[in-house]
Short mmCIF file of C-alpha atoms and ligand atoms in Angstrom, two decimals:
data_model
loop_
_atom_site.label_atom_id
_atom_site.label_comp_id
_atom_site.label_asym_id
_atom_site.label_seq_id
_atom_site.Cartn_x
_atom_site.Cartn_y
_atom_site.Cartn_z
CA UNK A 27 23.88 -41.96 5.92
CA UNK A 28 20.29 -43.08 5.64
CA UNK A 29 19.19 -41.04 8.68
CA UNK A 30 20.96 -37.95 7.24
CA UNK A 31 19.49 -38.41 3.71
CA UNK A 32 15.96 -38.59 5.75
CA UNK A 33 16.63 -35.38 7.63
CA UNK A 34 17.68 -33.43 4.53
CA UNK A 35 14.47 -34.59 2.69
CA UNK A 36 12.37 -33.65 5.51
CA UNK A 37 13.97 -30.16 5.94
CA UNK A 38 13.47 -29.73 1.98
CA UNK A 39 9.77 -30.77 2.17
CA UNK A 40 9.20 -28.41 5.10
CA UNK A 41 10.96 -25.65 3.24
CA UNK A 42 9.04 -26.20 0.22
CA UNK A 43 5.63 -25.68 2.28
CA UNK A 44 6.42 -22.68 3.87
CA UNK A 45 8.79 -19.80 3.86
CA UNK A 46 9.33 -17.34 6.59
CA UNK A 47 10.61 -13.94 6.87
CA UNK A 48 10.96 -11.24 9.69
CA UNK A 49 10.69 -7.61 9.60
CA UNK A 50 11.53 -4.93 11.84
CA UNK A 51 9.91 -1.58 12.10
CA UNK A 52 12.64 0.98 13.03
CA UNK A 53 12.81 4.74 13.47
CA UNK A 54 15.48 6.94 11.81
CA UNK A 55 15.87 10.05 9.95
CA UNK A 56 15.97 10.35 6.14
CA UNK A 57 18.01 13.50 4.63
CA UNK A 58 16.75 15.14 1.47
CA UNK A 59 18.26 18.49 0.17
CA UNK A 60 17.99 20.60 3.30
CA UNK A 61 15.40 18.53 5.21
CA UNK A 62 16.02 16.11 7.83
CA UNK A 63 12.89 13.99 7.80
CA UNK A 64 11.48 11.59 10.37
CA UNK A 65 11.49 8.20 8.95
CA UNK A 66 9.83 4.77 9.80
CA UNK A 67 11.09 1.68 7.85
CA UNK A 68 10.75 -1.97 7.51
CA UNK A 69 14.31 -3.34 7.77
CA UNK A 70 15.69 -6.91 7.87
CA UNK A 71 17.30 -6.34 11.26
CA UNK A 72 16.94 -3.94 14.20
CA UNK A 73 19.41 -1.63 12.42
CA UNK A 74 17.64 1.24 10.51
CA UNK A 75 18.34 1.43 6.92
CA UNK A 76 16.48 4.18 4.77
CA UNK A 77 15.29 1.67 2.18
CA UNK A 78 12.40 -0.84 3.17
CA UNK A 79 13.62 -4.41 2.67
CA UNK A 80 11.75 -6.29 0.03
CA UNK A 81 9.98 -9.59 0.91
CA UNK A 82 10.43 -12.52 -1.21
CA UNK A 83 8.11 -15.40 -0.93
CA UNK A 84 7.10 -18.54 -3.19
CA UNK A 85 3.84 -18.27 -5.06
CA UNK A 86 0.94 -20.71 -4.40
CA UNK A 87 1.75 -21.77 -0.94
CA UNK A 88 1.01 -20.91 2.46
CA UNK A 89 3.41 -18.52 4.21
CA UNK A 90 4.01 -16.49 7.08
CA UNK A 91 5.64 -13.29 8.31
CA UNK A 92 7.03 -12.01 11.79
CA UNK A 93 6.64 -8.19 12.52
CA UNK A 94 8.69 -6.78 15.27
CA UNK A 95 7.68 -3.11 15.95
CA UNK A 96 10.41 -1.15 17.28
CA UNK A 97 8.60 2.30 17.08
CA UNK A 98 6.81 3.67 20.07
CA UNK A 99 3.51 3.44 18.56
CA UNK A 100 1.03 0.90 17.40
CA UNK A 101 1.22 0.07 13.78
CA UNK A 102 -1.09 -2.00 11.32
CA UNK A 103 0.55 -4.19 8.81
CA UNK A 104 -1.00 -4.80 5.48
CA UNK A 105 -0.54 -6.39 1.84
CA UNK A 106 -2.40 -4.67 -0.73
CA UNK A 107 -5.56 -7.00 -1.56
CA UNK A 108 -4.74 -9.46 1.27
CA UNK A 109 -6.22 -6.95 4.18
CA UNK A 110 -7.80 -9.89 5.91
CA UNK A 111 -4.64 -11.32 6.95
CA UNK A 112 -2.91 -8.30 8.04
CA UNK A 113 -3.32 -6.76 11.65
CA UNK A 114 -1.84 -4.66 14.39
CA UNK A 115 1.47 -5.02 15.87
CA UNK A 116 1.76 -3.18 19.48
CA UNK A 117 4.68 -0.97 20.37
CA UNK A 118 7.52 -2.92 21.30
CA UNK A 119 5.80 -6.16 20.36
CA UNK A 120 6.00 -8.76 17.78
CA UNK A 121 3.23 -10.30 15.80
CA UNK A 122 2.98 -13.24 13.31
CA UNK A 123 0.65 -13.16 10.39
CA UNK A 124 -0.39 -16.27 8.28
CA UNK A 125 -0.96 -15.56 4.56
CA UNK A 126 -2.90 -17.71 2.03
CA UNK A 127 -1.11 -18.91 -1.33
CA UNK A 128 -0.64 -15.79 -3.42
CA UNK A 129 -0.23 -15.64 -7.15
CA UNK A 130 3.10 -14.93 -8.85
CA UNK A 131 3.74 -11.14 -9.18
CA UNK A 132 4.75 -7.89 -7.08
CA UNK A 133 2.45 -6.65 -4.26
CA UNK A 134 2.50 -3.58 -1.88
CA UNK A 135 3.04 -4.02 1.83
CA UNK A 136 2.51 -1.12 4.09
CA UNK A 137 1.14 0.09 7.41
CA UNK A 138 -2.46 1.37 7.23
CA UNK A 139 -2.18 3.77 10.06
CA UNK A 140 -1.33 7.55 9.20
CA UNK A 141 1.97 7.58 10.96
CA UNK A 142 3.22 4.61 9.10
CA UNK A 143 1.88 5.77 5.87
CA UNK A 144 3.46 9.17 5.97
CA UNK A 145 6.61 8.14 7.36
CA UNK A 146 7.42 5.58 4.72
CA UNK A 147 6.94 2.35 6.27
CA UNK A 148 6.06 0.43 2.99
CA UNK A 149 7.96 -1.90 0.57
CA UNK A 150 7.65 -4.52 -1.97
CA UNK A 151 6.54 -8.31 -2.00
CA UNK A 152 7.97 -10.31 -4.66
CA UNK A 153 5.99 -13.45 -5.11
CA UNK A 154 7.18 -16.34 -6.92
CA UNK A 155 9.55 -14.40 -9.41
CA UNK A 156 12.73 -16.80 -10.17
CA UNK A 157 14.17 -14.40 -12.52
CA UNK A 158 17.97 -14.78 -11.94
CA UNK A 159 18.32 -11.20 -12.03
CA UNK A 160 15.83 -9.16 -10.12
CA UNK A 161 15.30 -5.32 -9.04
CA UNK A 162 12.75 -3.72 -7.14
CA UNK A 163 11.43 0.05 -7.22
CA UNK A 164 9.43 1.46 -4.26
CA UNK A 165 7.83 4.49 -5.56
CA UNK A 166 6.86 7.11 -2.95
CA UNK A 167 6.09 10.65 -2.96
CA UNK A 168 6.62 12.76 0.35
CA UNK A 169 5.09 15.79 1.67
CA UNK A 170 7.01 17.03 4.87
CA UNK A 171 4.41 19.41 6.19
CA UNK A 172 2.13 16.19 6.42
CA UNK A 173 4.94 14.24 8.18
CA UNK A 174 5.87 16.83 10.80
CA UNK A 175 1.91 16.83 11.64
CA UNK A 176 1.87 13.08 12.37
CA UNK A 177 5.05 13.39 14.19
CA UNK A 178 3.93 15.94 16.74
CA UNK A 179 0.34 13.93 16.91
CA UNK A 180 -1.43 16.83 15.14
CA UNK A 181 -4.25 16.18 12.65
CA UNK A 182 -3.40 15.64 9.31
CA UNK A 183 -5.35 17.77 6.86
CA UNK A 184 -5.83 15.37 4.12
CA UNK A 185 -8.20 17.52 2.14
CA UNK A 186 -5.67 20.43 1.76
CA UNK A 187 -3.77 20.71 -1.52
CA UNK A 188 -1.44 17.91 -1.90
CA UNK A 189 2.07 19.13 -2.91
CA UNK A 190 4.82 16.59 -2.50
CA UNK A 191 8.37 18.00 -2.21
CA UNK A 192 10.36 14.65 -2.84
CA UNK A 193 9.77 11.62 -5.17
CA UNK A 194 11.79 8.63 -4.45
CA UNK A 195 12.69 5.05 -5.70
CA UNK A 196 13.78 2.95 -2.45
CA UNK A 197 14.25 6.04 -0.73
CA UNK A 198 16.76 7.23 -3.23
CA UNK A 199 16.19 10.52 -5.34
CA UNK A 200 18.34 11.36 -8.41
CA UNK A 201 21.12 12.07 -8.55
CA UNK A 202 21.69 9.47 -6.11
CA UNK A 203 19.39 6.47 -7.73
CA UNK A 204 22.33 4.81 -9.19
CA UNK A 205 24.07 4.06 -5.77
CA UNK A 206 20.80 1.93 -5.08
CA UNK A 207 22.02 -1.64 -5.70
CA UNK A 208 18.10 -2.79 -5.48
CA UNK A 209 17.04 -0.26 -7.88
CA UNK A 210 19.79 0.71 -10.46
CA UNK A 211 19.73 -1.84 -13.11
CA UNK A 212 22.95 -2.80 -14.43
CA UNK A 213 23.19 -5.69 -16.85
CA UNK A 214 25.52 -7.44 -19.21
CA UNK A 215 24.27 -7.31 -22.94
CA UNK A 216 21.71 -10.21 -23.57
CA UNK A 217 20.68 -10.48 -19.77
CA UNK A 218 17.07 -10.58 -18.85
CA UNK A 219 15.89 -9.06 -15.67
CA UNK A 220 12.71 -8.28 -13.63
CA UNK A 221 11.78 -5.29 -11.82
CA UNK A 222 9.14 -5.26 -9.30
CA UNK A 223 7.56 -1.86 -9.00
CA UNK A 224 5.12 -0.73 -6.33
CA UNK A 225 3.48 2.51 -5.92
CA UNK A 226 3.48 3.26 -1.92
CA UNK A 227 2.77 6.95 -2.66
CA UNK A 228 -0.44 9.23 -2.62
CA UNK A 229 -0.57 9.66 -6.41
CA UNK A 230 -0.44 7.60 -9.55
CA UNK A 231 2.83 7.42 -11.13
CA UNK A 232 3.94 7.03 -14.84
CA UNK A 233 7.32 5.66 -15.86
CA UNK A 234 8.85 6.15 -19.24
CA UNK A 235 11.98 3.91 -20.32
CA UNK A 236 14.12 5.21 -22.64
CA UNK A 237 15.96 2.59 -25.03
CA UNK A 238 13.54 -0.36 -24.00
CA UNK A 239 10.37 -1.85 -24.17
CA UNK A 240 9.38 -3.71 -21.03
CA UNK A 241 6.90 -6.34 -20.89
CA UNK A 242 4.23 -6.46 -18.11
CA UNK A 243 4.28 -9.64 -16.35
CA UNK A 244 1.89 -8.91 -13.30
CA UNK A 245 -0.12 -6.32 -12.21
CA UNK A 246 -2.52 -6.11 -9.23
CA UNK A 247 -4.81 -3.27 -10.37
CA UNK A 248 -4.50 -3.13 -14.33
CA UNK A 249 -4.72 -6.96 -15.16
CA UNK A 250 -5.80 -6.44 -18.68
CA UNK A 251 -2.45 -5.01 -19.19
CA UNK A 252 -0.46 -8.05 -18.51
CA UNK A 253 1.57 -9.09 -21.56
CA UNK A 254 1.65 -5.64 -22.80
CA UNK A 255 5.01 -4.44 -24.13
CA UNK A 256 5.62 -0.87 -23.61
CA UNK A 257 8.16 2.10 -23.21
CA UNK A 258 5.71 3.84 -20.68
CA UNK A 259 3.93 2.20 -17.95
CA UNK A 260 1.33 3.65 -15.15
CA UNK A 261 1.52 2.32 -11.47
CA UNK A 262 -1.52 3.27 -10.17
CA UNK A 263 -1.73 4.10 -6.02
CA UNK A 264 -1.24 1.02 -4.38
CA UNK A 265 -0.50 -1.03 -7.39
CA UNK A 266 2.25 -3.71 -7.83
CA UNK A 267 3.64 -4.38 -11.12
CA UNK A 268 6.33 -6.74 -12.58
CA UNK A 269 8.19 -6.01 -15.75
CA UNK A 270 10.57 -7.92 -17.57
CA UNK A 271 13.46 -6.11 -19.45
CA UNK A 272 15.55 -7.66 -22.10
CA UNK A 273 19.17 -5.89 -22.24
CA UNK A 274 19.41 -5.95 -25.95
CA UNK A 275 21.74 -2.93 -26.55
CA UNK A 276 24.43 -1.55 -24.66
CA UNK A 277 24.64 1.96 -23.22
CA UNK A 278 23.14 3.98 -20.48
CA UNK A 279 19.54 5.05 -20.65
CA UNK A 280 17.45 7.03 -18.44
CA UNK A 281 14.02 5.76 -16.78
CA UNK A 282 12.02 8.74 -15.36
CA UNK A 283 8.70 9.77 -14.15
CA UNK A 284 6.68 11.48 -16.75
CA UNK A 285 5.31 13.91 -14.31
CA UNK A 286 7.55 16.84 -14.53
CA UNK A 287 7.08 17.53 -10.55
CA UNK A 288 8.19 14.23 -9.75
CA UNK A 289 11.67 14.37 -11.40
CA UNK A 290 12.50 17.38 -8.93
CA UNK A 291 13.88 17.53 -5.50
CA UNK A 292 12.52 20.39 -3.43
CA UNK A 293 11.38 22.25 -6.72
CA UNK A 294 14.61 21.65 -8.58
CA UNK A 295 15.11 19.78 -11.72
CA UNK A 296 16.64 17.09 -12.46
CA UNK A 297 15.66 15.16 -9.20
CA UNK A 298 13.09 12.76 -7.92
CA UNK A 299 11.98 9.31 -9.68
CA UNK A 300 14.85 9.23 -12.46
CA UNK A 301 17.25 6.63 -12.63
CA UNK A 302 19.49 4.84 -15.04
CA UNK A 303 19.78 1.48 -16.80
CA UNK A 304 23.41 0.73 -17.72
CA UNK A 305 23.87 -2.18 -20.12
CA UNK A 306 27.55 -3.00 -20.56
CA UNK A 307 29.09 -5.44 -23.63
CU1 CU B 408 11.21 9.85 -21.42
#
């Protein structure tokens, strides 16, 4: 009995010191309109999924992460703002990265190599967020011609005009965004939730909430805005933001990118970064 209690205590103590997570870099395809796009994603197993998995870690404690690279090329794993702690993972290899304590908030994780950046291997880190109801939005804009270049090993022409064709939240584009269990905010009247938002694209994004003002709880790039309560928030390239939303009225409300091109799919409106918030009585 005493031995059992001791073992449980040791396990709890060890668990409070470190948490561990494993990410698999998988290859696959992502279908949008008439395009079948090459895709790289961080998933929670060796099975490819079109959405990158979110990493959940405690705040204020050391933690580490295992990355298994099932792609045929080397990748460099990074968390924005903690670039000294990331590093390369060779093709077919496994690497472990040790991270220092991080503050409560939302961060971007990504691959800093061209292939990983353009094919969508990037996601959301949720640090120390304890709201019972949590959602995340990984915002990405996509330019298929650049993706094709990197797949065939050609030079990506970074200084040509950037004209993305798709704009996604967790790899979903409207009208499919309500199918995303991590991104579709569905609540009961009176609930409070957090939404961890990361910009993994190549341009800044601005989101407009209809029906609600959200409170900015954390921001990696615009710390002066923490505490602001707004219906429109900007998420700069590479930024991670946590917002708190209180479901204070029933109904279905849109949330959409304020840039008209970003609410299209292949040029057709409505599409892209457009989702719904559904509050039931
Ligand atoms: Cu609006």
